[in-house]
Amino acid sequence: MGAGQSTSQAHTPPRGLHVLRVTPQSPASQTNIEPFFDFVVGFEGDSFSSDNAINASELEKIVESHEGRVLNLLVWSSKSQQTRVVPIIPSRTWSSQQNEHSAHGNDAQPSLLGLSMRICEPESASENVWHVLDVIEGSPAESAGLVPMGDWILGWSGGVLGAENDFYDVEAHVDKPLRVYVYSYDFDTLREVVLIPNRHWGGEGLLGCVFGFGLLHRIPPQPLDKVPGSIPLELQEDFEEQELFVPADIETHGSHPQDWQANRIPANGVQPRLAAENTHFHSTASQASDLM
């Protein structure tokens, strides 16, 4: 079961149900609903008016009344800035096997959709992301596979990031796994990454990573013709290397690493500070922030 047609919507919905998780084997997993980027804003027949905000109680009743038959949800994507129609069949049978193994006395009804959502304002929810700007060699961030410039951290196992300071509270996870959800812009995919903050990896800080937060570090929109999960042209094996050339009169063997680092963030001209021992920092919406 896939998505239906997209509908034009120039404005961002005032409120929506932010999709945080899609449960495997659930009705929602059979659709193309995407965690973190998608917001359920209504159902077919609902108004697209900007003055109309989603009513969670009404939607819950609609879902229950459509058990076993198709319900067309209206889903707004922060990627495409469009609302699309997503057909889904609410059902409890998919989780019946799980309920058989659950503890006795649990009277909770299984989910009809298999979606974990929270009510929020989509415009502000899309701003709270952390852009990976630099990863120090040998650091916990490198061991976890974070990709500088191409990765964004969207949330962690405890939920979404609601403010700039949220991701700095890693002291409680020293030498313990910290699960975060990372979006790759290059591959247009979402993955789970396990970070283990520690002070004995050989460098300064807990993660050895530099992040950016604010207006200049939002996730840029994908090209309209981009196929999700496809390999970017510059990463393909048959990409012609001569397109990325260095003039013969430029001396490269004597370049210094710091010269390369200084050109990593042309958007705001701020050179990342690679080490900060504690959680105190100073940043603005246009500056890169250091992580411990």
mmCIF file of C-alpha atoms in Angstrom:
data_model
loop_
_atom_site.group_PDB
_atom_site.id
_atom_site.type_symbol
_atom_site.label_atom_id
_atom_site.label_comp_id
_atom_site.label_asym_id
_atom_site.label_seq_id
_atom_site.Cartn_x
_atom_site.Cartn_y
_atom_site.Cartn_z
ATOM 1 C CA MET A 1 0.000 0.000 0.000
ATOM 2 C CA GLY A 2 1.554 3.263 -1.048
ATOM 3 C CA ALA A 3 0.808 6.939 -1.081
ATOM 4 C CA GLY A 4 -1.778 8.636 -3.183
ATOM 5 C CA GLN A 5 -1.548 11.897 -5.031
ATOM 6 C CA SER A 6 0.160 14.934 -3.576
ATOM 7 C CA THR A 7 -1.713 18.165 -3.105
ATOM 8 C CA SER A 8 -0.231 21.614 -3.286
ATOM 9 C CA GLN A 9 -0.026 23.491 0.001
ATOM 10 C CA ALA A 10 2.068 26.642 0.105
ATOM 11 C CA HIS A 11 1.859 27.150 3.853
ATOM 12 C CA THR A 12 3.107 25.026 6.739
ATOM 13 C CA PRO A 13 0.237 23.476 8.752
ATOM 14 C CA PRO A 14 -0.286 25.276 12.079
ATOM 15 C CA ARG A 15 -0.379 21.991 13.986
ATOM 16 C CA GLY A 16 0.068 18.328 13.222
ATOM 17 C CA LEU A 17 0.784 14.930 14.698
ATOM 18 C CA HIS A 18 4.546 14.493 14.368
ATOM 19 C CA VAL A 19 5.425 10.901 13.432
ATOM 20 C CA LEU A 20 8.210 9.755 15.770
ATOM 21 C CA ARG A 21 8.186 6.026 15.076
ATOM 22 C CA VAL A 22 6.619 3.524 12.685
ATOM 23 C CA THR A 23 6.235 0.090 14.293
ATOM 24 C CA PRO A 24 7.483 -2.806 12.151
ATOM 25 C CA GLN A 25 4.777 -5.127 10.742
ATOM 26 C CA SER A 26 2.096 -2.515 11.484
ATOM 27 C CA PRO A 27 -0.377 -1.044 8.965
ATOM 28 C CA ALA A 28 1.710 2.142 8.893
ATOM 29 C CA SER A 29 4.825 0.149 7.943
ATOM 30 C CA GLN A 30 3.056 -0.841 4.706
ATOM 31 C CA THR A 31 2.881 2.814 3.667
ATOM 32 C CA ASN A 32 5.565 5.381 2.892
ATOM 33 C CA ILE A 33 5.010 7.364 6.086
ATOM 34 C CA GLU A 34 8.449 8.542 7.252
ATOM 35 C CA PRO A 35 9.409 9.191 10.888
ATOM 36 C CA PHE A 36 10.498 12.716 11.885
ATOM 37 C CA PHE A 37 9.762 14.227 8.449
ATOM 38 C CA ASP A 38 6.034 13.422 8.233
ATOM 39 C CA PHE A 39 3.112 15.007 10.095
ATOM 40 C CA VAL A 40 -0.443 13.672 10.061
ATOM 41 C CA VAL A 41 -2.575 16.778 9.562
ATOM 42 C CA GLY A 42 -5.995 15.262 8.970
ATOM 43 C CA PHE A 43 -8.001 12.795 6.917
ATOM 44 C CA GLU A 44 -9.533 12.952 3.466
ATOM 45 C CA GLY A 45 -12.468 15.331 3.436
ATOM 46 C CA ASP A 46 -10.799 17.560 6.006
ATOM 47 C CA SER A 47 -10.119 21.181 5.106
ATOM 48 C CA PHE A 48 -6.714 22.372 3.899
ATOM 49 C CA SER A 49 -7.391 25.812 5.339
ATOM 50 C CA SER A 50 -4.515 27.271 7.325
ATOM 51 C CA ASP A 51 -7.022 28.265 9.997
ATOM 52 C CA ASN A 52 -7.962 24.647 10.597
ATOM 53 C CA ALA A 53 -5.751 22.686 13.028
ATOM 54 C CA ILE A 54 -5.922 18.942 13.464
ATOM 55 C CA ASN A 55 -8.224 17.608 16.153
ATOM 56 C CA ALA A 56 -6.528 14.551 17.657
ATOM 57 C CA SER A 57 -9.679 13.293 19.398
ATOM 58 C CA GLU A 58 -11.712 13.517 16.209
ATOM 59 C CA LEU A 59 -8.985 11.737 14.238
ATOM 60 C CA GLU A 60 -8.888 8.946 16.820
ATOM 61 C CA LYS A 61 -12.619 8.382 16.388
ATOM 62 C CA ILE A 62 -12.250 8.386 12.599
ATOM 63 C CA VAL A 63 -9.472 5.787 12.807
ATOM 64 C CA GLU A 64 -11.579 3.532 15.023
ATOM 65 C CA SER A 65 -14.581 3.820 12.698
ATOM 66 C CA HIS A 66 -12.411 2.753 9.755
ATOM 67 C CA GLU A 67 -11.049 -0.416 11.344
ATOM 68 C CA GLY A 68 -10.677 -2.989 8.594
ATOM 69 C CA ARG A 69 -11.293 -0.558 5.743
ATOM 70 C CA VAL A 70 -9.297 2.078 3.913
ATOM 71 C CA LEU A 71 -8.742 5.444 5.563
ATOM 72 C CA ASN A 72 -7.056 8.199 3.572
ATOM 73 C CA LEU A 73 -4.789 10.162 5.878
ATOM 74 C CA LEU A 74 -3.505 13.620 4.985
ATOM 75 C CA VAL A 75 0.245 13.652 5.612
ATOM 76 C CA TRP A 76 2.403 16.771 5.308
ATOM 77 C CA SER A 77 6.117 16.317 4.564
ATOM 78 C CA SER A 78 8.710 18.774 5.804
ATOM 79 C CA LYS A 79 10.935 17.613 2.920
ATOM 80 C CA SER A 80 8.631 18.358 -0.004
ATOM 81 C CA GLN A 81 6.542 20.994 1.815
ATOM 82 C CA GLN A 82 3.483 19.258 0.390
ATOM 83 C CA THR A 83 0.535 17.326 1.736
ATOM 84 C CA ARG A 84 -0.193 13.918 0.257
ATOM 85 C CA VAL A 85 -2.956 11.363 0.648
ATOM 86 C CA VAL A 86 -1.787 8.118 2.270
ATOM 87 C CA PRO A 87 -4.217 5.147 2.174
ATOM 88 C CA ILE A 88 -4.023 2.953 5.272
ATOM 89 C CA ILE A 89 -6.207 0.174 6.725
ATOM 90 C CA PRO A 90 -6.470 0.459 10.532
ATOM 91 C CA SER A 91 -6.245 -2.998 12.105
ATOM 92 C CA ARG A 92 -5.469 -4.707 15.404
ATOM 93 C CA THR A 93 -4.816 -8.165 13.979
ATOM 94 C CA TRP A 94 -1.184 -7.355 13.144
ATOM 95 C CA SER A 95 -0.296 -7.187 16.844
ATOM 96 C CA SER A 96 -2.431 -10.097 18.049
ATOM 97 C CA GLN A 97 0.571 -12.413 18.159
ATOM 98 C CA GLN A 98 2.520 -9.907 20.238
ATOM 99 C CA ASN A 99 -0.368 -9.593 22.684
ATOM 100 C CA GLU A 100 -0.420 -13.359 23.214
ATOM 101 C CA HIS A 101 3.104 -13.144 24.639
ATOM 102 C CA SER A 102 2.420 -10.043 26.723
ATOM 103 C CA ALA A 103 1.940 -10.115 30.478
ATOM 104 C CA HIS A 104 -1.429 -11.222 31.790
ATOM 105 C CA GLY A 105 -3.721 -8.505 33.045
ATOM 106 C CA ASN A 106 -2.684 -6.023 30.355
ATOM 107 C CA ASP A 107 -5.969 -4.625 29.051
ATOM 108 C CA ALA A 108 -4.382 -2.034 26.741
ATOM 109 C CA GLN A 109 -5.778 -2.114 23.220
ATOM 110 C CA PRO A 110 -3.229 -2.640 20.441
ATOM 111 C CA SER A 111 -2.559 0.240 18.102
ATOM 112 C CA LEU A 112 -4.708 0.452 14.994
ATOM 113 C CA LEU A 113 -2.038 2.205 12.915
ATOM 114 C CA GLY A 114 1.303 1.411 14.566
ATOM 115 C CA LEU A 115 2.318 5.064 14.727
ATOM 116 C CA SER A 116 3.956 6.865 17.637
ATOM 117 C CA MET A 117 3.048 10.559 17.324
ATOM 118 C CA ARG A 118 2.955 13.788 19.295
ATOM 119 C CA ILE A 119 1.001 16.980 18.690
ATOM 120 C CA CYS A 120 3.237 19.898 17.764
ATOM 121 C CA GLU A 121 3.819 22.814 15.417
ATOM 122 C CA PRO A 122 5.567 21.438 12.300
ATOM 123 C CA GLU A 123 7.392 24.683 11.579
ATOM 124 C CA SER A 124 9.265 24.726 14.883
ATOM 125 C CA ALA A 125 9.715 20.939 15.034
ATOM 126 C CA SER A 126 11.691 20.960 11.775
ATOM 127 C CA GLU A 127 14.172 23.499 13.160
ATOM 128 C CA ASN A 128 15.487 21.421 16.045
ATOM 129 C CA VAL A 129 18.161 19.417 14.250
ATOM 130 C CA TRP A 130 21.929 19.154 14.725
ATOM 131 C CA HIS A 131 24.184 19.347 11.673
ATOM 132 C CA VAL A 132 27.377 17.276 11.897
ATOM 133 C CA LEU A 133 30.109 19.696 10.796
ATOM 134 C CA ASP A 134 33.293 17.866 11.713
ATOM 135 C CA VAL A 135 34.339 14.499 13.133
ATOM 136 C CA ILE A 136 37.739 14.041 14.783
ATOM 137 C CA GLU A 137 39.771 11.005 13.801
ATOM 138 C CA GLY A 138 39.634 8.217 16.363
ATOM 139 C CA SER A 139 36.716 9.765 18.239
ATOM 140 C CA PRO A 140 33.496 8.086 19.397
ATOM 141 C CA ALA A 141 31.689 10.031 16.684
ATOM 142 C CA GLU A 142 33.928 8.514 13.998
ATOM 143 C CA SER A 143 33.520 5.022 15.465
ATOM 144 C CA ALA A 144 29.745 5.454 15.274
ATOM 145 C CA GLY A 145 29.977 6.348 11.582
ATOM 146 C CA LEU A 146 28.848 9.967 11.660
ATOM 147 C CA VAL A 147 29.537 11.727 8.353
ATOM 148 C CA PRO A 148 30.697 15.372 8.492
ATOM 149 C CA MET A 149 28.577 17.849 6.509
ATOM 150 C CA GLY A 150 26.233 15.107 5.278
ATOM 151 C CA ASP A 151 24.550 13.963 8.520
ATOM 152 C CA TRP A 152 21.914 15.581 10.731
ATOM 153 C CA ILE A 153 20.845 14.309 14.163
ATOM 154 C CA LEU A 154 17.053 14.470 14.436
ATOM 155 C CA GLY A 155 16.349 12.854 17.781
ATOM 156 C CA TRP A 156 17.375 10.232 20.276
ATOM 157 C CA SER A 157 15.833 7.200 21.961
ATOM 158 C CA GLY A 158 14.134 9.477 24.479
ATOM 159 C CA GLY A 159 12.277 11.431 21.783
ATOM 160 C CA VAL A 160 12.860 14.469 19.624
ATOM 161 C CA LEU A 161 15.217 17.363 20.274
ATOM 162 C CA GLY A 162 13.100 20.244 21.482
ATOM 163 C CA ALA A 163 15.742 22.925 22.049
ATOM 164 C CA GLU A 164 19.368 23.776 21.289
ATOM 165 C CA ASN A 165 20.630 22.609 24.676
ATOM 166 C CA ASP A 166 18.918 19.199 24.573
ATOM 167 C CA PHE A 167 21.758 17.367 22.885
ATOM 168 C CA TYR A 168 24.365 18.688 25.327
ATOM 169 C CA ASP A 169 23.054 16.609 28.190
ATOM 170 C CA VAL A 170 25.325 13.643 27.515
ATOM 171 C CA GLU A 171 27.004 13.522 30.907
ATOM 172 C CA ALA A 172 24.462 10.906 31.977
ATOM 173 C CA HIS A 173 25.579 8.706 29.079
ATOM 174 C CA VAL A 174 29.338 8.653 29.727
ATOM 175 C CA ASP A 175 30.579 5.153 28.873
ATOM 176 C CA LYS A 176 26.990 4.165 28.086
ATOM 177 C CA PRO A 177 25.262 3.710 24.716
ATOM 178 C CA LEU A 178 23.379 6.758 23.462
ATOM 179 C CA ARG A 179 21.055 5.925 20.557
ATOM 180 C CA VAL A 180 20.373 8.773 18.150
ATOM 181 C CA TYR A 181 18.482 8.989 14.859
ATOM 182 C CA VAL A 182 20.608 10.338 12.027
ATOM 183 C CA TYR A 183 19.470 11.591 8.623
ATOM 184 C CA SER A 184 21.823 11.329 5.658
ATOM 185 C CA TYR A 185 21.159 14.066 3.128
ATOM 186 C CA ASP A 186 23.365 12.401 0.496
ATOM 187 C CA PHE A 187 21.388 9.152 0.553
ATOM 188 C CA ASP A 188 18.062 10.581 1.824
ATOM 189 C CA THR A 189 17.838 7.869 4.473
ATOM 190 C CA LEU A 190 17.254 7.700 8.223
ATOM 191 C CA ARG A 191 19.310 5.381 10.420
ATOM 192 C CA GLU A 192 19.918 4.657 14.092
ATOM 193 C CA VAL A 193 23.428 5.357 15.399
ATOM 194 C CA VAL A 194 24.857 4.283 18.756
ATOM 195 C CA LEU A 195 27.253 6.787 20.346
ATOM 196 C CA ILE A 196 29.312 5.980 23.451
ATOM 197 C CA PRO A 197 30.545 9.259 24.993
ATOM 198 C CA ASN A 198 33.802 8.802 26.902
ATOM 199 C CA ARG A 199 36.926 10.681 28.014
ATOM 200 C CA HIS A 200 39.514 8.004 27.271
ATOM 201 C CA TRP A 201 39.368 7.826 23.473
ATOM 202 C CA GLY A 202 42.572 9.853 23.151
ATOM 203 C CA GLY A 203 41.272 13.328 22.395
ATOM 204 C CA GLU A 204 39.419 16.188 24.032
ATOM 205 C CA GLY A 205 35.708 16.116 24.649
ATOM 206 C CA LEU A 206 33.201 13.301 25.060
ATOM 207 C CA LEU A 207 32.256 12.730 21.416
ATOM 208 C CA GLY A 208 34.951 14.427 19.338
ATOM 209 C CA CYS A 209 32.405 16.025 17.061
ATOM 210 C CA VAL A 210 31.415 19.558 16.056
ATOM 211 C CA PHE A 211 27.750 20.400 15.495
ATOM 212 C CA GLY A 212 25.858 23.324 14.036
ATOM 213 C CA PHE A 213 22.422 24.437 15.197
ATOM 214 C CA GLY A 214 20.150 27.186 13.940
ATOM 215 C CA LEU A 215 18.841 28.735 10.753
ATOM 216 C CA LEU A 216 21.982 28.141 8.702
ATOM 217 C CA HIS A 217 22.095 24.479 9.663
ATOM 218 C CA ARG A 218 18.601 23.329 8.703
ATOM 219 C CA ILE A 219 18.279 20.342 6.411
ATOM 220 C CA PRO A 220 18.197 21.652 2.824
ATOM 221 C CA PRO A 221 15.355 20.457 0.575
ATOM 222 C CA GLN A 222 16.010 17.484 -1.671
ATOM 223 C CA PRO A 223 15.793 17.939 -5.461
ATOM 224 C CA LEU A 224 12.326 17.105 -6.767
ATOM 225 C CA ASP A 225 13.735 14.386 -9.039
ATOM 226 C CA LYS A 226 15.783 12.735 -6.277
ATOM 227 C CA VAL A 227 14.893 9.080 -5.686
ATOM 228 C CA PRO A 228 15.005 8.253 -1.927
ATOM 229 C CA GLY A 229 17.951 5.990 -1.115
ATOM 230 C CA SER A 230 19.718 6.579 -4.436
ATOM 231 C CA ILE A 231 23.480 7.107 -4.591
ATOM 232 C CA PRO A 232 24.524 10.708 -5.335
ATOM 233 C CA LEU A 233 26.309 11.245 -8.630
ATOM 234 C CA GLU A 234 29.577 12.287 -7.007
ATOM 235 C CA LEU A 235 29.657 9.049 -4.981
ATOM 236 C CA GLN A 236 29.035 6.727 -7.890
ATOM 237 C CA GLU A 237 31.952 4.625 -9.131
ATOM 238 C CA ASP A 238 31.612 5.804 -12.725
ATOM 239 C CA PHE A 239 31.775 9.483 -11.757
ATOM 240 C CA GLU A 240 34.526 11.159 -13.768
ATOM 241 C CA GLU A 241 37.238 12.263 -11.392
ATOM 242 C CA GLN A 242 38.549 14.826 -13.869
ATOM 243 C CA GLU A 243 35.515 16.954 -13.108
ATOM 244 C CA LEU A 244 37.051 17.582 -9.701
ATOM 245 C CA PHE A 245 40.486 18.870 -10.707
ATOM 246 C CA VAL A 246 43.186 20.896 -9.010
ATOM 247 C CA PRO A 247 45.013 23.490 -11.130
ATOM 248 C CA ALA A 248 48.607 22.464 -11.839
ATOM 249 C CA ASP A 249 50.016 25.737 -10.568
ATOM 250 C CA ILE A 250 48.595 25.244 -7.071
ATOM 251 C CA GLU A 251 50.940 23.551 -4.645
ATOM 252 C CA THR A 252 49.119 20.906 -2.637
ATOM 253 C CA HIS A 253 51.859 18.870 -0.953
ATOM 254 C CA GLY A 254 52.646 21.644 1.499
ATOM 255 C CA SER A 255 49.078 22.348 2.601
ATOM 256 C CA HIS A 256 48.267 22.092 6.261
ATOM 257 C CA PRO A 257 45.281 20.341 7.859
ATOM 258 C CA GLN A 258 44.174 23.541 9.526
ATOM 259 C CA ASP A 259 43.888 25.218 6.108
ATOM 260 C CA TRP A 260 41.460 22.516 5.053
ATOM 261 C CA GLN A 261 39.500 22.788 8.291
ATOM 262 C CA ALA A 262 39.101 26.538 7.860
ATOM 263 C CA ASN A 263 37.168 26.006 4.633
ATOM 264 C CA ARG A 264 34.735 23.474 6.034
ATOM 265 C CA ILE A 265 31.929 25.924 6.837
ATOM 266 C CA PRO A 266 31.678 28.559 4.133
ATOM 267 C CA ALA A 267 28.059 29.315 5.022
ATOM 268 C CA ASN A 268 28.865 31.398 8.063
ATOM 269 C CA GLY A 269 32.627 31.815 8.078
ATOM 270 C CA VAL A 270 32.960 30.319 11.550
ATOM 271 C CA GLN A 271 35.869 27.971 12.025
ATOM 272 C CA PRO A 272 34.860 25.048 14.274
ATOM 273 C CA ARG A 273 36.618 24.730 17.571
ATOM 274 C CA LEU A 274 37.447 21.057 17.732
ATOM 275 C CA ALA A 275 37.634 20.649 21.487
ATOM 276 C CA ALA A 276 35.636 21.722 24.478
ATOM 277 C CA GLU A 277 36.120 19.893 27.732
ATOM 278 C CA ASN A 278 32.797 20.697 29.341
ATOM 279 C CA THR A 279 29.205 21.319 28.392
ATOM 280 C CA HIS A 280 29.375 25.119 28.491
ATOM 281 C CA PHE A 281 29.189 26.819 25.115
ATOM 282 C CA HIS A 282 28.217 30.034 23.400
ATOM 283 C CA SER A 283 26.482 30.115 20.039
ATOM 284 C CA THR A 284 23.940 31.948 17.949
ATOM 285 C CA ALA A 285 21.612 30.756 15.227
ATOM 286 C CA SER A 286 24.325 31.343 12.662
ATOM 287 C CA GLN A 287 27.270 29.853 14.538
ATOM 288 C CA ALA A 288 28.615 26.351 14.862
ATOM 289 C CA SER A 289 28.435 24.897 18.342
ATOM 290 C CA ASP A 290 31.029 22.602 19.850
ATOM 291 C CA LEU A 291 29.989 19.422 21.561
ATOM 292 C CA MET A 292 32.056 18.470 24.604
#
